[in-house]
CSV table of C-alpha atoms in Angstrom, one decimal:
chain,number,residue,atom,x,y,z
H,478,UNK,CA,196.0,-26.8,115.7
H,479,UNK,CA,197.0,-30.3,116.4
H,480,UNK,CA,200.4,-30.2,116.0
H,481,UNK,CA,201.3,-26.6,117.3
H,482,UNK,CA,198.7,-26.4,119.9
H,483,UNK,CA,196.7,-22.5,120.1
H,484,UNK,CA,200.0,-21.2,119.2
H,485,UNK,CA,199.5,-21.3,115.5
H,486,UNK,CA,201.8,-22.8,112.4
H,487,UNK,CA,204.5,-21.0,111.1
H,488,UNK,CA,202.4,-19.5,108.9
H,489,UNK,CA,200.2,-17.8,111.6
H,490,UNK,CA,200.8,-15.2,114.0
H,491,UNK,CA,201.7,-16.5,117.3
H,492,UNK,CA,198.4,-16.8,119.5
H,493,UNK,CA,201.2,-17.5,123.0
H,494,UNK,CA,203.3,-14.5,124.1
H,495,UNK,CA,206.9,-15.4,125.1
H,496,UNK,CA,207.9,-14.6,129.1
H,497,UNK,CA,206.8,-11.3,131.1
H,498,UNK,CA,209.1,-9.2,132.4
H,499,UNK,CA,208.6,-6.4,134.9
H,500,UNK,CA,205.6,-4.1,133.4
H,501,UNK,CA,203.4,-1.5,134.0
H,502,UNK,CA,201.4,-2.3,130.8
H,503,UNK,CA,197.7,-4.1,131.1
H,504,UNK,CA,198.5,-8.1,130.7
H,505,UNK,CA,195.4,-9.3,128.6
H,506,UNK,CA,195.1,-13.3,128.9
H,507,UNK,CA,192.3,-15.4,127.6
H,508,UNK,CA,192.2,-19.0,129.6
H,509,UNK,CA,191.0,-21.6,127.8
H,510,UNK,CA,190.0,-25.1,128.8
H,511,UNK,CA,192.4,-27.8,128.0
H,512,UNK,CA,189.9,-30.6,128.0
H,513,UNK,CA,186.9,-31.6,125.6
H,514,UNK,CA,183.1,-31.7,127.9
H,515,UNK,CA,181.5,-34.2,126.2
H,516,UNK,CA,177.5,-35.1,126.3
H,517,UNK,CA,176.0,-37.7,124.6
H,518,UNK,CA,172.2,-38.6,124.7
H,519,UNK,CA,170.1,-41.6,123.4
H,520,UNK,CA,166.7,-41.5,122.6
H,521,UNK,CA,163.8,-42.9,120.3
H,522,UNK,CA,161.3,-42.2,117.9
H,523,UNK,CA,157.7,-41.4,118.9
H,524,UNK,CA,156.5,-44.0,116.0
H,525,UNK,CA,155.9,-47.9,115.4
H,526,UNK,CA,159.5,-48.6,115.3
H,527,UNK,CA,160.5,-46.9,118.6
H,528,UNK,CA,163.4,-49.0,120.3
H,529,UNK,CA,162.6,-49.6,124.3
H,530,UNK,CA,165.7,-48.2,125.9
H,531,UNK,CA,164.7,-49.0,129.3
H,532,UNK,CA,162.8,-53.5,130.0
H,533,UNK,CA,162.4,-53.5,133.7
H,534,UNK,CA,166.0,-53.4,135.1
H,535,UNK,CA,167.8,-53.8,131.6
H,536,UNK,CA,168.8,-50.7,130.5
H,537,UNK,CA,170.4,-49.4,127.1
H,538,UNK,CA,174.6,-49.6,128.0
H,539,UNK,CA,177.3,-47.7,125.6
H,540,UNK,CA,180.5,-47.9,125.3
H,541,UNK,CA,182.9,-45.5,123.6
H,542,UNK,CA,186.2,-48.0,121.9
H,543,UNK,CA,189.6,-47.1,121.1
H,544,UNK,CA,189.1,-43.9,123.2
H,545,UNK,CA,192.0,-42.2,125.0
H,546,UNK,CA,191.7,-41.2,128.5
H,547,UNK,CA,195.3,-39.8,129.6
H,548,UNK,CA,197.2,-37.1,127.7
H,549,UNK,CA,199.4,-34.0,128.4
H,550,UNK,CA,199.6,-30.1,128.1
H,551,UNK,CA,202.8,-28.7,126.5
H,552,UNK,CA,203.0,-25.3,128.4
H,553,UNK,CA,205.2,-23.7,125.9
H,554,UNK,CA,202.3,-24.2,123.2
H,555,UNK,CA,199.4,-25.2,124.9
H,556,UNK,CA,198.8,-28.5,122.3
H,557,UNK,CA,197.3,-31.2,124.3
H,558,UNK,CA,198.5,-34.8,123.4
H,559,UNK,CA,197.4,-38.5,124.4
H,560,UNK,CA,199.2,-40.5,126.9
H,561,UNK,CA,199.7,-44.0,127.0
H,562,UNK,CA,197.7,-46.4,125.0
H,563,UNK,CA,193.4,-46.4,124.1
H,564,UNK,CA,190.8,-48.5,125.2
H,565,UNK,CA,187.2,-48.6,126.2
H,566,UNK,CA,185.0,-45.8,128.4
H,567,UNK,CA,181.8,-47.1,129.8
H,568,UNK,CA,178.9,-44.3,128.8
H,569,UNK,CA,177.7,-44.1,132.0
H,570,UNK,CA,173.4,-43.1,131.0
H,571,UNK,CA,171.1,-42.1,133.4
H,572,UNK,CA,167.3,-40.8,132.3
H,573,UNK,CA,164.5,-42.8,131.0
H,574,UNK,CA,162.9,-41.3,128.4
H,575,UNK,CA,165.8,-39.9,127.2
H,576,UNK,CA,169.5,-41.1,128.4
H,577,UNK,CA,172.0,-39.1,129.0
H,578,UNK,CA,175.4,-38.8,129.8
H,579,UNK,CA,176.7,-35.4,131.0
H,580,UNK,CA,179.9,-33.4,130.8
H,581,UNK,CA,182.5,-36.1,130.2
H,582,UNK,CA,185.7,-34.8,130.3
H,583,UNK,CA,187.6,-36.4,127.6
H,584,UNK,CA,191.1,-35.9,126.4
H,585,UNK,CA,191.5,-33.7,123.2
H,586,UNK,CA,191.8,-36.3,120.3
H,587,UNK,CA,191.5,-37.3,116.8
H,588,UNK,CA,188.2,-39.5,116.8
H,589,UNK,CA,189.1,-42.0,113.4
H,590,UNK,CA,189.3,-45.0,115.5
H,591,UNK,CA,186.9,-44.2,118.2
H,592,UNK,CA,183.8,-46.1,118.2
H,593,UNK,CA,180.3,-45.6,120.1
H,594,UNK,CA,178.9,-49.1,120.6
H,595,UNK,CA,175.2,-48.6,121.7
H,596,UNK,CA,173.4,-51.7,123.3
H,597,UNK,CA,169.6,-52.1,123.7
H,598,UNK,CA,167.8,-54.1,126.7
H,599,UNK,CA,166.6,-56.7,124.1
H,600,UNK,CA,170.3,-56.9,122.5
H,601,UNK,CA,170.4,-55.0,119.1
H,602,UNK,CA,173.9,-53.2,118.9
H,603,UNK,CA,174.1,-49.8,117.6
H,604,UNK,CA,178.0,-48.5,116.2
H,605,UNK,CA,178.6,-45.0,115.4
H,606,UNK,CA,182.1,-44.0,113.6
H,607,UNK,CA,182.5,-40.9,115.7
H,608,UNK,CA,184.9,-39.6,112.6
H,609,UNK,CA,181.5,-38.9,110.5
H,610,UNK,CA,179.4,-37.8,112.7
H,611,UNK,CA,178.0,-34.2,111.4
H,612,UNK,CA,177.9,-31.2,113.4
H,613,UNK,CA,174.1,-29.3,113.1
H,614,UNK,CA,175.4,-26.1,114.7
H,615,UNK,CA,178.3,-24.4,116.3
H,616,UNK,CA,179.4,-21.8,118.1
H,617,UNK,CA,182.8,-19.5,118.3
H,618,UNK,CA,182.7,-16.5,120.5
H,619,UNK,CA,186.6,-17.6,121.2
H,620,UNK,CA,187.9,-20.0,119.3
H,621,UNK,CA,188.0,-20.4,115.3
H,622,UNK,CA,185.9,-23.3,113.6
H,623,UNK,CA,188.1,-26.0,113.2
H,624,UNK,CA,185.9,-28.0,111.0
H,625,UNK,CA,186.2,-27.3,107.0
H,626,UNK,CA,183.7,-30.0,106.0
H,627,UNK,CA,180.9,-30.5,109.0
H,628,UNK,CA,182.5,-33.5,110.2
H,629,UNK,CA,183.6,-33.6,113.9
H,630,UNK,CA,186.7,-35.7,113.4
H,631,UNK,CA,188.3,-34.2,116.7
H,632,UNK,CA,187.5,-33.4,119.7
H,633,UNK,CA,189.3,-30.1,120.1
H,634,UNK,CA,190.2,-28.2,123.8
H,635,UNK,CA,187.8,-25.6,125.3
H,636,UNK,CA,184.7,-27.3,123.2
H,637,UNK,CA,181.8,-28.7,124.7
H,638,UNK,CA,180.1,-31.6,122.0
H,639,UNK,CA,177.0,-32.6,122.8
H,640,UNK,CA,175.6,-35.5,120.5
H,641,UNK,CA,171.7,-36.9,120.5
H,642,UNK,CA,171.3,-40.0,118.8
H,643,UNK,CA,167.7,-41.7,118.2
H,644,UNK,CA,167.3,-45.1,117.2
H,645,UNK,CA,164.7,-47.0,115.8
H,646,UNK,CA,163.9,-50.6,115.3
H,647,UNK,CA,165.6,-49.8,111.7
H,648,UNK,CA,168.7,-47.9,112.0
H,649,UNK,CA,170.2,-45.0,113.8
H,650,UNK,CA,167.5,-42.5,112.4
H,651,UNK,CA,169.0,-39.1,113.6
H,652,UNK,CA,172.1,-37.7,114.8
H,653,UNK,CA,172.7,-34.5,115.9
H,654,UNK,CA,175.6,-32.4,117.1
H,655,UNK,CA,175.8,-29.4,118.5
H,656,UNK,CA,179.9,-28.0,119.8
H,657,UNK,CA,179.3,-24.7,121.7
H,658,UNK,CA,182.4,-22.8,123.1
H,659,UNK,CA,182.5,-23.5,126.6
H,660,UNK,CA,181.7,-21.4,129.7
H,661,UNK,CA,184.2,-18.4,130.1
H,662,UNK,CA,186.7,-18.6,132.6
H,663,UNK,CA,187.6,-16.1,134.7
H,664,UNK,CA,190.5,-15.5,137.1
Protein backbone atom coordinates (compact mmCIF):
# COMPACT_ATOMS: atom_id res chain seq x y z
CA UNK A 1 0.00 0.00 0.00
CA UNK A 2 1.20 3.50 0.03
CA UNK A 3 1.09 4.22 3.38
CA UNK A 4 2.07 0.84 5.08
CA UNK A 5 4.36 -0.38 2.46
CA UNK A 6 3.91 -4.62 1.52
CA UNK A 7 3.13 -4.91 5.11
CA UNK A 8 -0.57 -4.48 4.79
CA UNK A 9 -3.28 -2.03 6.82
CA UNK A 10 -4.54 -2.90 9.96
CA UNK A 11 -7.08 -4.54 8.40
CA UNK A 12 -4.76 -7.09 6.53
CA UNK A 13 -2.66 -9.76 7.63
CA UNK A 14 0.87 -8.77 8.00
CA UNK A 15 2.77 -9.59 4.66
CA UNK A 16 6.52 -8.70 6.94
CA UNK A 17 7.41 -11.28 9.71
CA UNK A 18 8.88 -9.72 12.83
CA UNK A 19 12.79 -10.73 13.83
CA UNK A 20 14.26 -14.50 13.50
CA UNK A 21 15.56 -16.11 16.09
CA UNK A 22 17.56 -19.27 16.16
CA UNK A 23 15.52 -22.00 13.99
CA UNK A 24 15.60 -25.14 12.46
CA UNK A 25 12.44 -24.38 10.48
CA UNK A 26 12.60 -23.60 6.44
CA UNK A 27 12.71 -19.52 6.29
CA UNK A 28 10.57 -18.77 3.06
CA UNK A 29 11.28 -15.08 1.76
CA UNK A 30 10.00 -13.49 -1.37
CA UNK A 31 12.50 -10.33 -2.46
CA UNK A 32 10.91 -7.88 -4.25
CA UNK A 33 12.23 -4.92 -6.11
CA UNK A 34 11.93 -1.66 -4.36
CA UNK A 35 12.04 0.48 -7.52
CA UNK A 36 9.55 0.98 -10.55
CA UNK A 37 11.48 -0.12 -14.34
CA UNK A 38 10.04 2.10 -16.45
CA UNK A 39 9.82 2.05 -20.48
CA UNK A 40 8.38 4.47 -22.51
CA UNK A 41 8.26 4.40 -26.42
CA UNK A 42 7.16 6.94 -29.10
CA UNK A 43 6.04 6.17 -32.34
CA UNK A 44 3.63 7.08 -35.38
CA UNK A 45 1.03 6.21 -37.47
CA UNK A 46 1.57 4.37 -40.78
CA UNK A 47 -1.14 7.06 -42.49
CA UNK A 48 -1.25 10.73 -44.03
CA UNK A 49 -0.99 12.24 -40.69
CA UNK A 50 2.21 10.41 -39.44
CA UNK A 51 4.35 12.88 -37.28
CA UNK A 52 8.33 12.67 -38.43
CA UNK A 53 10.02 11.81 -35.19
CA UNK A 54 13.38 11.92 -36.55
CA UNK A 55 14.40 15.64 -39.52
CA UNK A 56 18.04 15.06 -40.14
CA UNK A 57 19.73 15.67 -36.68
CA UNK A 58 16.53 16.95 -34.91
CA UNK A 59 15.17 14.39 -33.11
CA UNK A 60 11.81 13.94 -30.98
CA UNK A 61 13.03 15.06 -27.08
CA UNK A 62 10.67 14.18 -23.83
CA UNK A 63 10.73 15.17 -20.75
CA UNK A 64 8.96 13.76 -17.72
CA UNK A 65 7.88 17.18 -15.08
CA UNK A 66 7.25 17.19 -11.53
CA UNK A 67 8.86 13.66 -11.34
CA UNK A 68 10.75 12.57 -8.18
CA UNK A 69 14.00 11.04 -8.44
CA UNK A 70 15.24 10.41 -4.66
CA UNK A 71 13.21 8.44 -2.08
CA UNK A 72 13.76 5.97 0.82
CA UNK A 73 13.02 2.29 1.99
CA UNK A 74 11.48 1.94 5.56
CA UNK A 75 12.98 -1.53 6.49
CA UNK A 76 10.50 -2.22 9.11
CA UNK A 77 7.64 -2.08 6.32
CA UNK A 78 9.17 -2.06 3.25
CA UNK A 79 7.00 1.34 1.91
CA UNK A 80 9.15 3.31 -0.25
CA UNK A 81 8.81 7.18 0.01
CA UNK A 82 10.20 10.33 -2.01
CA UNK A 83 13.01 12.36 -0.90
CA UNK A 84 13.63 15.79 -1.29
CA UNK A 85 11.71 17.89 -3.77
CA UNK A 86 10.48 16.99 -7.85
CA UNK A 87 11.57 18.23 -10.93
CA UNK A 88 12.27 17.34 -14.53
CA UNK A 89 13.89 13.78 -16.07
CA UNK A 90 15.13 14.11 -19.61
CA UNK A 91 13.60 10.84 -21.64
CA UNK A 92 16.58 9.95 -22.94
CA UNK A 93 15.16 8.08 -26.77
CA UNK A 94 17.17 6.26 -28.90
CA UNK A 95 15.59 4.20 -32.12
CA UNK A 96 14.30 5.67 -35.28
CA UNK A 97 11.39 4.24 -36.28
CA UNK A 98 10.25 3.70 -33.04
CA UNK A 99 11.98 5.63 -29.92
CA UNK A 100 12.48 4.22 -26.98
CA UNK A 101 13.60 4.62 -23.64
CA UNK A 102 14.49 1.45 -21.66
CA UNK A 103 14.28 0.35 -18.00
CA UNK A 104 14.32 3.62 -16.19
CA UNK A 105 14.47 3.13 -12.74
CA UNK A 106 12.24 5.50 -11.12
CA UNK A 107 11.29 6.08 -7.65
CA UNK A 108 7.83 4.46 -6.45
CA UNK A 109 5.34 7.46 -6.63
CA UNK A 110 1.97 8.81 -6.98
CA UNK A 111 1.94 10.14 -10.72
CA UNK A 112 -0.98 13.27 -10.31
CA UNK A 113 1.40 15.91 -10.97
CA UNK A 114 3.84 14.18 -13.24
CA UNK A 115 3.71 15.23 -16.76
CA UNK A 116 5.27 13.70 -20.05
CA UNK A 117 6.05 16.67 -22.34
CA UNK A 118 6.79 15.15 -25.86
CA UNK A 119 8.60 17.42 -28.51
CA UNK A 120 8.62 16.88 -32.24
CA UNK A 121 11.71 17.92 -34.62
CA UNK A 122 9.33 20.51 -36.36
CA UNK A 123 8.16 21.78 -32.70
CA UNK A 124 4.53 20.46 -31.92
CA UNK A 125 4.39 19.60 -28.13
CA UNK A 126 2.72 16.55 -26.93
CA UNK A 127 1.54 16.43 -22.84
CA UNK A 128 0.42 13.35 -21.32
CA UNK A 129 -1.25 13.49 -17.63
CA UNK A 130 0.55 10.26 -16.56
CA UNK A 131 -2.50 10.07 -13.75
CA UNK A 132 -4.92 8.90 -16.76
CA UNK A 133 -3.04 7.00 -18.57
CA UNK A 134 -4.92 3.38 -18.94
CA UNK A 135 -3.35 0.20 -18.49
CA UNK A 136 -4.25 -2.48 -21.62
CA UNK A 137 -2.93 -5.44 -19.64
CA UNK A 138 -1.24 -6.62 -16.48
CA UNK A 139 0.26 -9.13 -14.96
CA UNK A 140 0.52 -10.52 -11.05
CA UNK A 141 2.26 -13.75 -10.57
CA UNK A 142 3.44 -11.92 -7.09
CA UNK A 143 2.01 -8.96 -6.33
CA UNK A 144 -1.90 -8.01 -6.14
CA UNK A 145 -3.35 -5.47 -8.77
CA UNK A 146 -3.27 -2.29 -7.26
CA UNK A 147 -5.35 -0.62 -9.83
CA UNK A 148 -9.40 -0.60 -9.07
CA UNK A 149 -10.25 1.51 -12.14
CA UNK A 150 -7.49 0.86 -15.07
CA UNK A 151 -5.79 4.02 -14.37
CA UNK A 152 -2.07 3.81 -13.57
CA UNK A 153 -2.02 6.67 -11.10
CA UNK A 154 1.23 5.16 -9.29
CA UNK A 155 4.02 3.77 -10.03
CA UNK A 156 4.17 0.89 -7.50
CA UNK A 157 7.66 -1.19 -6.40
CA UNK A 158 8.59 -4.52 -8.13
CA UNK A 159 6.44 -3.34 -11.47
CA UNK A 160 7.88 -2.82 -14.75
CA UNK A 161 5.43 -0.07 -16.92
CA UNK A 162 6.05 -0.02 -20.17
CA UNK A 163 3.98 2.77 -22.13
CA UNK A 164 3.80 3.17 -26.21
CA UNK A 165 2.46 6.37 -27.31
CA UNK A 166 1.74 7.21 -31.15
CA UNK A 167 1.15 10.53 -32.35
CA UNK A 168 -0.23 11.88 -35.32
CA UNK A 169 -0.35 15.23 -36.97
CA UNK A 170 -3.84 15.37 -34.92
CA UNK A 171 -3.48 14.19 -31.45
CA UNK A 172 -1.93 11.56 -29.30
CA UNK A 173 -3.85 8.72 -31.29
CA UNK A 174 -2.93 5.61 -29.05
CA UNK A 175 -1.73 4.82 -25.77
CA UNK A 176 -0.94 1.76 -24.46
CA UNK A 177 0.24 0.28 -21.17
CA UNK A 178 1.32 -2.76 -20.28
CA UNK A 179 2.75 -3.24 -16.08
CA UNK A 180 4.22 -6.88 -15.94
CA UNK A 181 5.64 -8.17 -12.53
CA UNK A 182 9.13 -7.99 -12.82
CA UNK A 183 11.89 -10.59 -13.27
CA UNK A 184 12.12 -12.95 -10.09
CA UNK A 185 14.85 -12.45 -7.89
CA UNK A 186 16.74 -15.01 -6.52
CA UNK A 187 19.25 -15.18 -3.73
Amino acid sequence: STQHGFDGTASNQHQIYHGIGPTNSVIKILMFHMMSDVTIKIKTTDRDDQVKLVDGTNKTTAVLTKLYTSGKVLMGNGLVQTTGSFGDVTVNLSGTDVLSWNNYGAIPQDLSNVVLEITTPDKNLYKVAMKDVIRTSYTNNNIENPYSDGKINYWYPGFKYEYTFTLSKKKIENITATILDWEKVTA
